[in-house]
XYZ file of C-alpha atoms in Angstrom:
276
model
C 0.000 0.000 0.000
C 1.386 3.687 -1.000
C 2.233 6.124 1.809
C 0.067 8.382 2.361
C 0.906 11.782 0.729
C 1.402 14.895 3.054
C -0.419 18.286 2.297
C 0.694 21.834 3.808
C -1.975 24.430 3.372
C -0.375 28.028 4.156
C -3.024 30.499 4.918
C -2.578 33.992 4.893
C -5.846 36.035 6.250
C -6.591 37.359 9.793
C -9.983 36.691 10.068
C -11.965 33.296 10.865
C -14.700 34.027 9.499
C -13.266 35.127 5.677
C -13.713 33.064 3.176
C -10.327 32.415 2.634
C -10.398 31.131 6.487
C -13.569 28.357 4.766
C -11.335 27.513 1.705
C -8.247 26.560 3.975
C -11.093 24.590 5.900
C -12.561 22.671 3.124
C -8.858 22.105 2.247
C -8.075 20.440 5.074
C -11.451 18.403 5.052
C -11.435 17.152 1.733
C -7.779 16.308 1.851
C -7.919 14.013 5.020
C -11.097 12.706 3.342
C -9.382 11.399 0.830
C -6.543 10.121 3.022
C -3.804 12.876 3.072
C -1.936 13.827 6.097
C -2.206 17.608 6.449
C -0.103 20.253 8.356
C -1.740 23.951 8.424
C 0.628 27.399 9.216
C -1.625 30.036 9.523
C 0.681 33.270 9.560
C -1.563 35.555 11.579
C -2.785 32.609 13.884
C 0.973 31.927 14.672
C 1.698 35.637 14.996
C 4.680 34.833 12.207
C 7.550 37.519 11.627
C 7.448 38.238 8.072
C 10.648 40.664 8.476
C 13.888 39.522 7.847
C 16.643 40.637 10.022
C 20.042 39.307 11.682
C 18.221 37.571 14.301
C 17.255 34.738 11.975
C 20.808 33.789 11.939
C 22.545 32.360 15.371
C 25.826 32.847 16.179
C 28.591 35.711 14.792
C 28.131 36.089 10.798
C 30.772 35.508 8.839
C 31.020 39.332 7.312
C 29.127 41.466 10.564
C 30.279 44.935 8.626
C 28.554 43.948 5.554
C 25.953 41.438 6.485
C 24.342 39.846 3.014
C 20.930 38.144 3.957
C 20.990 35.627 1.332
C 24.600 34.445 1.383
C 24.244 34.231 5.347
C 21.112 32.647 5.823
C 22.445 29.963 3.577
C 25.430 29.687 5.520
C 22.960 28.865 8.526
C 20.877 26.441 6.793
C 23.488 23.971 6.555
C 25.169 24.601 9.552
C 21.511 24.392 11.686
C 21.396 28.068 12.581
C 18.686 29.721 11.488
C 16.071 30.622 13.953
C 13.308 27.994 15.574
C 10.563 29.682 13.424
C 12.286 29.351 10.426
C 13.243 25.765 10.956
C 9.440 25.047 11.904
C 8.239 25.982 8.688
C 10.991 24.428 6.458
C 10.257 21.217 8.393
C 6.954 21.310 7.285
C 7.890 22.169 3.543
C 10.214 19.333 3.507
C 7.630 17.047 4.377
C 5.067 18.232 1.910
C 4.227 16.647 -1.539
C 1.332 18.989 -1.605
C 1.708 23.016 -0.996
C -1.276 25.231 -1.041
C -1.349 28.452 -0.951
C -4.556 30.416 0.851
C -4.382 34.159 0.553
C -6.329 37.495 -0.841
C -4.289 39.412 -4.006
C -3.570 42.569 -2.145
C -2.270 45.392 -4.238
C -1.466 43.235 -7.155
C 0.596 40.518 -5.102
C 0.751 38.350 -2.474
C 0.042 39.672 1.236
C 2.933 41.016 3.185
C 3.305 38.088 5.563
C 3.072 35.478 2.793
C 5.713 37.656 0.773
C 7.382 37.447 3.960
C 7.125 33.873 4.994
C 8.266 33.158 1.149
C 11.197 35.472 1.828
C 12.719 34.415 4.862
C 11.743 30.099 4.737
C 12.717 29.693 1.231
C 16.403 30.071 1.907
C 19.696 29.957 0.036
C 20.386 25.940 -0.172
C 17.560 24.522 1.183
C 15.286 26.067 -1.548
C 17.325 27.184 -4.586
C 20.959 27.515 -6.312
C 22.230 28.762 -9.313
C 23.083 25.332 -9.807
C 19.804 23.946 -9.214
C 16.985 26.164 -10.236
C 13.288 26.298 -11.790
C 12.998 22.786 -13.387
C 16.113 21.666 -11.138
C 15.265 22.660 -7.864
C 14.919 21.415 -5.033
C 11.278 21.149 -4.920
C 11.093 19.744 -8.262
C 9.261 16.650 -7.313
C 6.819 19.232 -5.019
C 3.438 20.365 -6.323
C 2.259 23.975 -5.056
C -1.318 25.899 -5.731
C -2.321 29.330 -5.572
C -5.841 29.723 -4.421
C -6.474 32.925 -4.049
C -9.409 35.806 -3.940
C -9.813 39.192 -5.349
C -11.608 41.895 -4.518
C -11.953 42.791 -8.427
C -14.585 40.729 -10.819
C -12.830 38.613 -13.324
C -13.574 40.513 -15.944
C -11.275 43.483 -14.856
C -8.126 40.717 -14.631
C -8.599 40.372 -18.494
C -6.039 41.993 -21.053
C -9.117 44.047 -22.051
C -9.843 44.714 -17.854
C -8.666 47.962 -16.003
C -6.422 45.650 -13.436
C -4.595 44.137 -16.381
C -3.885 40.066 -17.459
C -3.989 38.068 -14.636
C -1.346 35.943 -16.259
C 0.902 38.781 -15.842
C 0.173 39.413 -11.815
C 0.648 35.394 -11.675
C 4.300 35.029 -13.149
C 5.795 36.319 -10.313
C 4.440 34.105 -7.750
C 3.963 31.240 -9.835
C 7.550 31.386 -11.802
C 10.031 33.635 -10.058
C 9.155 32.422 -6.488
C 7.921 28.852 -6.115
C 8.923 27.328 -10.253
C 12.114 28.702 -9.202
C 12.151 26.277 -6.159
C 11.234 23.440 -8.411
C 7.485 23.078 -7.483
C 5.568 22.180 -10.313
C 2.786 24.553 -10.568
C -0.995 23.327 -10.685
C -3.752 25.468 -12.317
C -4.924 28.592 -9.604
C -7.962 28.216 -7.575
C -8.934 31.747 -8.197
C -12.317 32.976 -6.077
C -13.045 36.660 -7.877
C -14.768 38.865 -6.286
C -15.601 37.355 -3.139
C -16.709 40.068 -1.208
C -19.739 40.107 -3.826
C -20.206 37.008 -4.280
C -23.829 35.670 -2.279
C -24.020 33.315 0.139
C -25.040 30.506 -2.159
C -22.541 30.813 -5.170
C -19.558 30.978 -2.319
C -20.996 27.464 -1.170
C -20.767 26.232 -4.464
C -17.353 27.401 -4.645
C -16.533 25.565 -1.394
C -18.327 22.353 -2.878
C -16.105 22.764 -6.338
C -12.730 23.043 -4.293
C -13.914 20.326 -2.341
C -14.712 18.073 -5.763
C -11.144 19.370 -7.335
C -8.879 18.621 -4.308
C -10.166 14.615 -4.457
C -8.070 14.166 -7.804
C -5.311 16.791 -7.309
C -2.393 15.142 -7.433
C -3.393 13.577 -10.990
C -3.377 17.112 -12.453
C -1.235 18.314 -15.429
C 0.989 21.098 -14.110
C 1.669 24.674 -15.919
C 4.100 24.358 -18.741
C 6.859 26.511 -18.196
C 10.371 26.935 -20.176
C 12.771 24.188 -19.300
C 16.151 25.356 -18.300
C 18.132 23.194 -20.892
C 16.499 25.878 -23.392
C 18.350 28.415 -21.755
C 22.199 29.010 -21.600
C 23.120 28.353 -17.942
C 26.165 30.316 -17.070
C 27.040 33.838 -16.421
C 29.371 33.944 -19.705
C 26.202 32.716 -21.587
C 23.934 35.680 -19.783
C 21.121 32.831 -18.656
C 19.829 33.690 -22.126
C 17.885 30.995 -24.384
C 19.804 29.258 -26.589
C 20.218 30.406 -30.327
C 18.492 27.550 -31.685
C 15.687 27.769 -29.145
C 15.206 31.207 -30.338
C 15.284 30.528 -34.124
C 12.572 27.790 -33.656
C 10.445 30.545 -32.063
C 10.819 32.877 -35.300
C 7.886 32.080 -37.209
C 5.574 31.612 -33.708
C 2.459 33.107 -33.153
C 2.597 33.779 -29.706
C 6.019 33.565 -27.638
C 7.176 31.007 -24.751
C 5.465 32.371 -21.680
C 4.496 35.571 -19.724
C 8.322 36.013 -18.974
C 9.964 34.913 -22.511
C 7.636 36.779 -24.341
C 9.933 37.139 -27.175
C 8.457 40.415 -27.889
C 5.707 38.591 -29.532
C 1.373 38.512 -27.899
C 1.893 36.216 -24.800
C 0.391 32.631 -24.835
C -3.123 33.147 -23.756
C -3.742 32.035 -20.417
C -1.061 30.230 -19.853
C -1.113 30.836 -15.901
C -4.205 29.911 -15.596
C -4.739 26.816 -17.944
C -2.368 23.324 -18.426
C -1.060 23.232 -21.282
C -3.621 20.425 -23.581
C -1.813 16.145 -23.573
């Protein structure tokens, strides 16, 4: 019989009684339902420190005058000295074959103790290298999901919308912070709107997320660039590859939201798996 998988929902909303509070909720339900083992860090529940500073390193650093975050943090990770908090969470990444994500968009991005928590847990080492990045990383056998509300209706998150392409808010989050760890990205649970939404539709919503979480793990990820396209040294620039670049020539649309190739961007290709 297969082990049962481990899920770590990471919710990022104050209140109980939001609705991002009852997604997290059904999460957890509908997981253990179907036989996961599920860990839950709520960042406002835990009262977590979403501001990096020298106290998340123990012990003298190894350059005091000029203290660099990144370089020392990673220093700590392998030598076990970041701080307890720090080491609480990553424990509970490290376990997880399943990350979700729980959080409202605010201003265009992710809320400022998510950005946090993403900021000081995914650290030098233990989540990325230059020598082992986006499809390489160490999460690369690690499936993550945004779901995520909006104050806006979907129709202003269009290319035609006054917010802008929601593919384009997405890349960020969904490329340069967690396909840069390795995860391999599932579709978004996106709830827009919420705040308008009645009482009724946000059950249904509750019921869908439900329905969606039983099969999960048998979902298609986001297609994303692979990094043998690209050229993967500093003398190269990180730039794609010449013959990557000539096959794109006579292409419609270009790679993604980020290698755009100056060309109309793949149309929802945040949002959607790409078709077997």
């Amino acid at each position: 019989m297969a082990a049962a998988k481990t899920a770590l929902v990471v919710l990022a909303h104050p209140e109980r009684a939001s609705f991002n509070h009852a997604m997290k909720e059904a999460a957890v339900e509908a997981l253990r339902a179907g036989g996961w083992k599920v860990a839950v860090s709520d960042l406002y529940a835990q009262r977590f420190n979403p501001v990096l500073s020298r106290a998340d390193v123990a012990g003298a650093p190894e350059d005091a005058a000029n203290f660099n975050y990144g370089a020392e943090t990673g220093r700590a990770w392998k030598e076990g000295r970041l701080s307890d908090d720090i080491v609480a969470e990553q424990r509970k990444l490290e376990a997880a074959d399943l990350v979700i994500f729980q959080f409202p968009v605010q201003w265009f991005g992710l809320p400022a103790i998510l950005k946090g928590w993403c900021e000081r847990v995914l650290t030098s080492g233990f989540a990325y290298s230059y020598s082992a990045m986006y499809d390489q990383g160490p999460f690369q056998n690690k499936k993550a999901v945004l779901s995520l509300t909006t104050g806006g209706t979907g129709s202003m998150y269009t290319p035609e919308g006054i917010n802008g392409d929601i593919n384009i808010i997405l890349w960020p989050i969904q490329s340069g912070t967690l396909h840069f760890c390795g995860f391999q990205i599932l579709e978004p649970q996106i709830a827009f709107s919420i705040g308008h939404t009645p009482a009724d539709a946000r059950a249904q919503i509750l019921e869908g997320w439900k329905k969606r979480l039983a099969t999960i793990w048998d979902e298609k990820p986001l297609a994303f660039t692979p990094s043998s396209s690209f050229e993967l040294s500093f003398a190269g620039g990180f730039l794609l590859k010449k013959e990557v670049r000539e096959k794109q020539a006579d292409k419609k649309y270009g790679l993604t939201v980020g290698q755009h190739l100056g060309k109309p961007l793949l149309p929802n290709s945040q949002l959607k798996a790409p078709p077997t």
